[in-house]
Short mmCIF file of C-alpha atoms and ligand atoms in Angstrom, two decimals:
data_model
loop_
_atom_site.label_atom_id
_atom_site.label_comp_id
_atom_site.label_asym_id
_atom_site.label_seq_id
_atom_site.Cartn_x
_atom_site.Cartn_y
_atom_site.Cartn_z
CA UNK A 1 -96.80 40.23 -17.31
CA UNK A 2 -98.98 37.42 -15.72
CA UNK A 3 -101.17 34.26 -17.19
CA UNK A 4 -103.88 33.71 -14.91
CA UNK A 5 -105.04 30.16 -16.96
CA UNK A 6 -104.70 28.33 -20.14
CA UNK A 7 -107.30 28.90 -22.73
CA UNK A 8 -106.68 26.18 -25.39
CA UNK A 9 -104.08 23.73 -27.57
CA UNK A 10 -104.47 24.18 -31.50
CA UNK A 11 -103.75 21.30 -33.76
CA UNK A 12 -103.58 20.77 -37.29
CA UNK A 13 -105.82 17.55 -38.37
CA UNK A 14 -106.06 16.02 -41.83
CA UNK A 15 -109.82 15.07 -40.56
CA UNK A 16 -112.10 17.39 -38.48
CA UNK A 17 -115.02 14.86 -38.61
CA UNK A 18 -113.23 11.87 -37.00
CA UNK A 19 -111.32 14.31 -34.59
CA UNK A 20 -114.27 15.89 -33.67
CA UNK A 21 -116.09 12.08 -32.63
CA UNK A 22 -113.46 11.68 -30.32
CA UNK A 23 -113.34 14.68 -28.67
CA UNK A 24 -117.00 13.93 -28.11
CA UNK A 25 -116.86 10.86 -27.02
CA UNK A 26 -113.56 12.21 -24.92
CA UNK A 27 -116.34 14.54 -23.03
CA UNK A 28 -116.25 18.29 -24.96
CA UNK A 29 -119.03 19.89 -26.85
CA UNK A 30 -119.02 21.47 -29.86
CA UNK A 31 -118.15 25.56 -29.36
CA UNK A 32 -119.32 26.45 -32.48
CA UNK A 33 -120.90 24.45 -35.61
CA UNK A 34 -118.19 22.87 -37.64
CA UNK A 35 -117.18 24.22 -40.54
CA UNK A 36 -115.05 22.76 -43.62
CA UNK A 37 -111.79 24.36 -42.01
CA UNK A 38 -111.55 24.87 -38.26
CA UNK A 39 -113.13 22.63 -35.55
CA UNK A 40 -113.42 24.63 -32.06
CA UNK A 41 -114.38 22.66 -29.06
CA UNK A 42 -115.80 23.84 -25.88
CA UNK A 43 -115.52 21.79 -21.88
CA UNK A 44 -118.71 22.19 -19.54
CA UNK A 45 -116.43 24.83 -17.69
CA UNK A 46 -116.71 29.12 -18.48
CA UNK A 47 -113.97 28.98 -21.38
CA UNK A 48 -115.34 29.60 -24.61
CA UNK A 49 -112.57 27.14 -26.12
CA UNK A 50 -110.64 24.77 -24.66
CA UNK A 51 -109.31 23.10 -28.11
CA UNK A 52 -108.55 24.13 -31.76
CA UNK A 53 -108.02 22.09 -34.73
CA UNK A 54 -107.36 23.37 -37.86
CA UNK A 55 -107.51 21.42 -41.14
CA UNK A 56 -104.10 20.35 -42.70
CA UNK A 57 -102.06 17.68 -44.20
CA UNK A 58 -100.11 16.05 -40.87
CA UNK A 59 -101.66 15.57 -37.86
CA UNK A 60 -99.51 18.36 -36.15
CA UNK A 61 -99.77 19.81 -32.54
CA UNK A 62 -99.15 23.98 -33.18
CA UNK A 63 -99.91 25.58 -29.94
CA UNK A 64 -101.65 26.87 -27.08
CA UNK A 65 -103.34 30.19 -25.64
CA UNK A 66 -102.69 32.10 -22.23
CA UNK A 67 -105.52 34.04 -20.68
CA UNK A 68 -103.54 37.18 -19.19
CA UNK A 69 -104.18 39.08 -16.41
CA UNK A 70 -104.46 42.63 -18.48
CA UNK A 71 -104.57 44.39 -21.41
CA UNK A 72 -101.56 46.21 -20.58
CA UNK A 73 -100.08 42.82 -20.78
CA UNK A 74 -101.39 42.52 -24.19
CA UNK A 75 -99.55 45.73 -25.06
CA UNK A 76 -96.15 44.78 -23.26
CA UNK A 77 -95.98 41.85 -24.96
CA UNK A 78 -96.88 43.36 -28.81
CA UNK A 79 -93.39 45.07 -28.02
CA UNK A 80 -91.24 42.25 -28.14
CA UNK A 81 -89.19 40.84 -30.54
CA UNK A 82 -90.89 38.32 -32.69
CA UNK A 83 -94.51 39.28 -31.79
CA UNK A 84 -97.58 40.55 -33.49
CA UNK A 85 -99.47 43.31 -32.64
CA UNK A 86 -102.54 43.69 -30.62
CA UNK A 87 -105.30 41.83 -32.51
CA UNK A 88 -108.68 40.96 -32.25
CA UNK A 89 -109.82 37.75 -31.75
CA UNK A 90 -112.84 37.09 -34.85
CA UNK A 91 -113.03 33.66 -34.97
CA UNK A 92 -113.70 32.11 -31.71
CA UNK A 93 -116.32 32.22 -29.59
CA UNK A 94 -115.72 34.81 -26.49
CA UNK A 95 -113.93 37.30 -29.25
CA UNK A 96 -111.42 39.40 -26.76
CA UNK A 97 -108.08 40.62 -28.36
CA UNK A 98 -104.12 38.45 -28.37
CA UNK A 99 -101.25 38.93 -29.04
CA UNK A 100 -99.68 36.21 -31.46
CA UNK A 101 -95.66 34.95 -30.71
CA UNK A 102 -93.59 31.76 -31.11
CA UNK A 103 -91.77 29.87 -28.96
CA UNK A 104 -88.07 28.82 -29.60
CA UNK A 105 -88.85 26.07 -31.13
CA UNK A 106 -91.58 27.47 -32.91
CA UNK A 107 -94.75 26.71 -31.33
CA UNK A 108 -97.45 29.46 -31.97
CA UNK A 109 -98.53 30.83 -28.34
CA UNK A 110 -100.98 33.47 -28.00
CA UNK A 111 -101.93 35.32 -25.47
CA UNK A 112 -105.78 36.48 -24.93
CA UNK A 113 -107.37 39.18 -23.33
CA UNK A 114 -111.00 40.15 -22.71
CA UNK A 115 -112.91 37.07 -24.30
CA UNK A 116 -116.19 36.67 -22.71
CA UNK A 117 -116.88 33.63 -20.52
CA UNK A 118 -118.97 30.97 -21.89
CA UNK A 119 -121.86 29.55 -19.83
CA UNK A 120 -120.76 26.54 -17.71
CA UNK A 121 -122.84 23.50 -18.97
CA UNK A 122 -121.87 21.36 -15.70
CA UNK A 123 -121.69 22.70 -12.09
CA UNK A 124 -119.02 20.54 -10.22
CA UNK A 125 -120.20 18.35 -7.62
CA UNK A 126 -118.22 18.77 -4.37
CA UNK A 127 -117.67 16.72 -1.01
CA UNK A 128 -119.71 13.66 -1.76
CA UNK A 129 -116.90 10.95 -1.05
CA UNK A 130 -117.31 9.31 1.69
CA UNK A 131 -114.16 8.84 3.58
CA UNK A 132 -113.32 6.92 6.91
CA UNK A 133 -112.47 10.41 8.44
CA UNK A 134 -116.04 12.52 6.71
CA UNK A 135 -119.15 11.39 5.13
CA UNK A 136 -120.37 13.82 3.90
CA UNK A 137 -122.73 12.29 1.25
CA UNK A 138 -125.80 10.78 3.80
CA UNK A 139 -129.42 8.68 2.49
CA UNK A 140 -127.98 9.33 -0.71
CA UNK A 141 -126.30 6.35 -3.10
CA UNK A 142 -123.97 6.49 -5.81
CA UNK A 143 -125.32 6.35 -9.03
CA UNK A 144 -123.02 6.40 -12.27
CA UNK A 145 -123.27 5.45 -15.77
CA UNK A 146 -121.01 4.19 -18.17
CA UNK A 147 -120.90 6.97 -20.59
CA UNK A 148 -119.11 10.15 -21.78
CA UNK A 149 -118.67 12.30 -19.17
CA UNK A 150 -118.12 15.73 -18.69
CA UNK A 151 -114.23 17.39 -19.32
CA UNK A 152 -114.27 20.49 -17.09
CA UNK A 153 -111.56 22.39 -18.52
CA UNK A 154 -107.96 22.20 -19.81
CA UNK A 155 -105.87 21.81 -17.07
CA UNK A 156 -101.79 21.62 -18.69
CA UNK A 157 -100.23 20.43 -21.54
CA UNK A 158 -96.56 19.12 -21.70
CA UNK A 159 -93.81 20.07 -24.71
CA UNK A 160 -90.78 18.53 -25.60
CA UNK A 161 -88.33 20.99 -26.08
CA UNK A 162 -84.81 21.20 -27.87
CA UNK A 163 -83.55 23.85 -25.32
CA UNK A 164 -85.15 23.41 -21.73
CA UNK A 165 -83.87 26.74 -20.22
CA UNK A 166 -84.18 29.09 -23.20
CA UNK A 167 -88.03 27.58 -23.36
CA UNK A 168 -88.18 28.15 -19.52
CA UNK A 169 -87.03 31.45 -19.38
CA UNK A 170 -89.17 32.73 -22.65
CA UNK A 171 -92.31 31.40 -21.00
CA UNK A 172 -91.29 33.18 -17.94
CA UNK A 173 -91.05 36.46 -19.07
CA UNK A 174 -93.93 37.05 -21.10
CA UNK A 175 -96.25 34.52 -18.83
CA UNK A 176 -94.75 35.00 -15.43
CA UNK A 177 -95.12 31.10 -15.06
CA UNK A 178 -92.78 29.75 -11.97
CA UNK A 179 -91.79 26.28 -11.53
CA UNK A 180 -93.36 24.14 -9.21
CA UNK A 181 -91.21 21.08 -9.32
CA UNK A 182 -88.05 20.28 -11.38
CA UNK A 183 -86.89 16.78 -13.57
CA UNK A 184 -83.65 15.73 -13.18
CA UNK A 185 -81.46 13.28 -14.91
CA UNK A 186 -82.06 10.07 -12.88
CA UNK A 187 -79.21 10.04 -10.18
CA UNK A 188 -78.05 13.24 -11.30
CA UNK A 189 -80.36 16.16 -9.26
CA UNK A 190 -77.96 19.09 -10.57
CA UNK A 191 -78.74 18.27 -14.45
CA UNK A 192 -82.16 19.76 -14.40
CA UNK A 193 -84.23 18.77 -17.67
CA UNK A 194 -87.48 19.64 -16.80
CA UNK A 195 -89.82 22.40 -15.16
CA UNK A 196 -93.58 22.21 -13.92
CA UNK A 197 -94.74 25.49 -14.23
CA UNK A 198 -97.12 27.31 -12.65
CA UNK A 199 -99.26 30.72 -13.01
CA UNK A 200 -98.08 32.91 -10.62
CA UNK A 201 -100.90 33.72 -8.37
CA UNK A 202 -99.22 34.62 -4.86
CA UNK A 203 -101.54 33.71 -1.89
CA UNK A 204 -103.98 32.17 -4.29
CA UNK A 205 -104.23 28.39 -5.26
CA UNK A 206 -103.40 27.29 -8.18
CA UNK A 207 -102.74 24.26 -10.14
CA UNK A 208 -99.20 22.57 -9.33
CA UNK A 209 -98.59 22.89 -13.47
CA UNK A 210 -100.03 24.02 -16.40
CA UNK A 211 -96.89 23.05 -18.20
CA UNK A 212 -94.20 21.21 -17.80
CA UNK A 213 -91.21 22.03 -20.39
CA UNK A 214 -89.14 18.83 -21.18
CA UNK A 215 -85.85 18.86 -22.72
CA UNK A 216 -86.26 15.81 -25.36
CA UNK A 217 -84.74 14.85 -28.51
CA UNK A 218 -87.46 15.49 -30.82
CA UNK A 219 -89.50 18.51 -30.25
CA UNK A 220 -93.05 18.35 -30.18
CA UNK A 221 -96.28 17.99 -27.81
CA UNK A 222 -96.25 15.16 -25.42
CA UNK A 223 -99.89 14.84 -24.10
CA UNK A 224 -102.93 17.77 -23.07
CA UNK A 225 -104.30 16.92 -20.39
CA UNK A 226 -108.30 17.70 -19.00
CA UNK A 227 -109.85 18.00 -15.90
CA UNK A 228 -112.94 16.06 -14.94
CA UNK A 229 -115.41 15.86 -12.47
CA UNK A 230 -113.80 13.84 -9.73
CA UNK A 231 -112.98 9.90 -9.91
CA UNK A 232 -115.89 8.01 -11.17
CA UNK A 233 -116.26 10.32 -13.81
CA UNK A 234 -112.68 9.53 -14.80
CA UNK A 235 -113.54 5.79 -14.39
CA UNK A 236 -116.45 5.81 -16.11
CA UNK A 237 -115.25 7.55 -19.08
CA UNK A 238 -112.43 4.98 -19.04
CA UNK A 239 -114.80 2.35 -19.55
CA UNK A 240 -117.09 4.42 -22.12
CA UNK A 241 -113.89 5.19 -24.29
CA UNK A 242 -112.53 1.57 -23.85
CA UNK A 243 -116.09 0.33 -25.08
CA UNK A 244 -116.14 2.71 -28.27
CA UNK A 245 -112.76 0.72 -28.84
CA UNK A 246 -110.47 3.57 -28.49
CA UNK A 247 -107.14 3.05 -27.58
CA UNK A 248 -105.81 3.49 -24.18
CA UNK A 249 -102.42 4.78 -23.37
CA UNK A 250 -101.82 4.36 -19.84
CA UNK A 251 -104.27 4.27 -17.06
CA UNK A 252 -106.04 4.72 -14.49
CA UNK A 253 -103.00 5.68 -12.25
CA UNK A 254 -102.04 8.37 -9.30
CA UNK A 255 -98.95 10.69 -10.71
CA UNK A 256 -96.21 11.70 -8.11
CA UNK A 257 -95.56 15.02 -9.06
CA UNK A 258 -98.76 17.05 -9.13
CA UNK A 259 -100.52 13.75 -7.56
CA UNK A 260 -103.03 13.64 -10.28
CA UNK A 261 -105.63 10.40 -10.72
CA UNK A 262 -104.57 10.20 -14.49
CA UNK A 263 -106.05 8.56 -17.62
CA UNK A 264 -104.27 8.90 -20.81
CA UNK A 265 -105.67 7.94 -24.25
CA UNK A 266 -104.82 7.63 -27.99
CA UNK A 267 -106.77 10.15 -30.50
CA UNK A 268 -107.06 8.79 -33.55
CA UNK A 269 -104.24 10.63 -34.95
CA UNK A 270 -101.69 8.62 -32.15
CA UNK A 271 -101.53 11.95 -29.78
CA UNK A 272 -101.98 11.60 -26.27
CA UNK A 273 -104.69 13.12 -24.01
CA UNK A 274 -105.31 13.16 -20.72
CA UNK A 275 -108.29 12.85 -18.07
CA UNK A 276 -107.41 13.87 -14.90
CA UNK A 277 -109.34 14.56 -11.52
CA UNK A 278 -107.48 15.19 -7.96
CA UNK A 279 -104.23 17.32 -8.84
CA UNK A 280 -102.21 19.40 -6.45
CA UNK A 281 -102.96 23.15 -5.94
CA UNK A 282 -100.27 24.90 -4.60
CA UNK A 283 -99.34 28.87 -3.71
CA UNK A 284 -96.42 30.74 -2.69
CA UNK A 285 -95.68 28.73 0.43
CA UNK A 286 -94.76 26.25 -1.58
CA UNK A 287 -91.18 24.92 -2.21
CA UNK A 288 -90.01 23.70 -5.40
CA UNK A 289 -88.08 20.05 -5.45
CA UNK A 290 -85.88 18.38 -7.59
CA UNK A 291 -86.99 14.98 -8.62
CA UNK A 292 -84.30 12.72 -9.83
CA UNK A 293 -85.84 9.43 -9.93
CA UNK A 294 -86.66 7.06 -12.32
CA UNK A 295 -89.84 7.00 -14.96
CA UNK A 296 -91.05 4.16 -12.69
CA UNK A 297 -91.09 5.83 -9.60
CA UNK A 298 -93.20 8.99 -11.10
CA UNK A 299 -96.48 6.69 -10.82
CA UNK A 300 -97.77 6.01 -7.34
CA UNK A 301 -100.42 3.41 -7.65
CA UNK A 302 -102.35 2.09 -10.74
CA UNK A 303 -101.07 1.57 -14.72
CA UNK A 304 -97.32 2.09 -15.06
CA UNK A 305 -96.68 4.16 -18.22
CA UNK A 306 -95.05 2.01 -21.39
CA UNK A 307 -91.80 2.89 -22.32
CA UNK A 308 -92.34 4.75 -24.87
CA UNK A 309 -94.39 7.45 -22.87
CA UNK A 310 -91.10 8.77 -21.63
CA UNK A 311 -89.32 8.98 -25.08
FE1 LIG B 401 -100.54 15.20 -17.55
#
């Protein structure tokens, strides 16, 4: 059983109106019309959702959705303990069939199957930076605004779990994701407490992590994270979400592990989500390491993450 991508995080909101002005002004569109219960939020990319909310009393995170490879997948995993059967999917956009299940510590993960691709609303610019080595971008200036700019897709989101390697292995079985790169207890490289997972795509390039599973002692979401249209569209929305007084987490910064150009923000709920542009894309050539540093060292250049990002 493979994932081939992520589809979307759900949430629970006690306000769909207020969540939904962010997420605008964060860069998504609306997938559908609002209505009094659910708010269901599209990127410029082909998925039909990238981001759930449904109404409720706690701002909650409750889960994600898996794209798999097959329905056969679908069916393999409607055998295992704990899951539903083979359902179809009526109220998103895209439709397609899941299969509903829940992690150990009792996030709700479904995963999809035969949802039909939205169309893209922003085609991704490539190869205009001008480097010392290439430049490729000739009698042509830059030309940015200060504004909201497009979020591509959903990229990875990061849990805290109670139980790293029951988490691990559960998401590798019915997922197939592999890790990419471990956490380790700083000085310690044999105490693993963390994985950045992977789809499992062979030859094929893929994002360094769509997940990364934490062992933490409360359990819960730590950020979601969205890819956008290369840096100044990260720095502009930076500037667009500062101005529409928003608060800002951490950022603009270059991770270590994954090597993403990150930007992390405040909803108005107090989760965290992420722009990013410039990750790593990795196959099967690639070797997994074991980083043991410090919180410090896991930012490169730019905005060192407060403390309590790594709590
Ligand atoms: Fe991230």
């Amino acid at each position: 059983m493979n994932a081939t991508d992520l589809a979307y995080v759900r949430y629970q909101t006690p306000d769909l109106s207020r969540l939904e002005t962010f997420l605008l002004d964060f860069g998504m569109h609306p997938a559908v019309p609002r209505d009094g219960k659910r708010l269901l939020m599209r990127g410029s990319g082909a998925a039909p959702v990238i981001y759930e909310a449904v109404l409720g009393g706690e701002p909650r995170f409750l889960g994600a959705g898996l794209q798999m490879a097959s329905r056969a997948d679908l069916e393999a995993l409607a055998g295992l303990p704990g899951s539903s059967l083979v359902e179809p999917v009526t109220e998103l956009p895209g439709g397609g069939e899941r299969v509903r299940m829940r992690m150990p510590d009792g996030f709700e993960i479904d995963a999809l199957y035969g949802a039909a691709p939205a169309q893209s609303l922003h085609l991704p610019q490539a190869g205009d930076f001008n480097a010392a080595a290439a430049k490729p971008r000739r009698n042509m200036p830059v030309r940015v605004a200060r504004q909201t700019q497009p979020v591509l897709r959903l990229g990875h989101f990061v849990l805290h779990v109670s139980d790293h390697d029951s988490s691990v292995a559960w998401l590798r079985e019915r997922f197939g994701l592999i890790a990419s790169d471990y956490l380790a207890v700083p000085g310690e490289a044999e105490r693993i407490i963390g994985s950045f997972l992977r789809m499992d795509a062979g030859e094929a390039w893929v994002d360094h992590h769509c997940m990364l599973v934490l062992q933490a002692p409360v359990v819960g979401v730590h950020h979601c994270s969205f890819e956008m249209d290369g840096l100044d569209a990260v720095m502009c929305a930076h500037d667009h979400l500062l101005e529409r007084g928003y608060t800002l987490d951490c950022g603009v910064g270059r991770h270590l592990l994954g090597s993403q150009i990150f930007d992390y923000w405040r909803d108005p709920f107090g989760f965290r989500i992420e722009h990013y542009t410039d990750g790593d894309v990795v196959n099967h050539l690639h070797r997994p390491g074991v980083f043991a540093g410090t919180a410090d060292e896991t930012t490169q250049w730019g905005a060192k993450p407060p403390l309590d990002f790594f709590t």
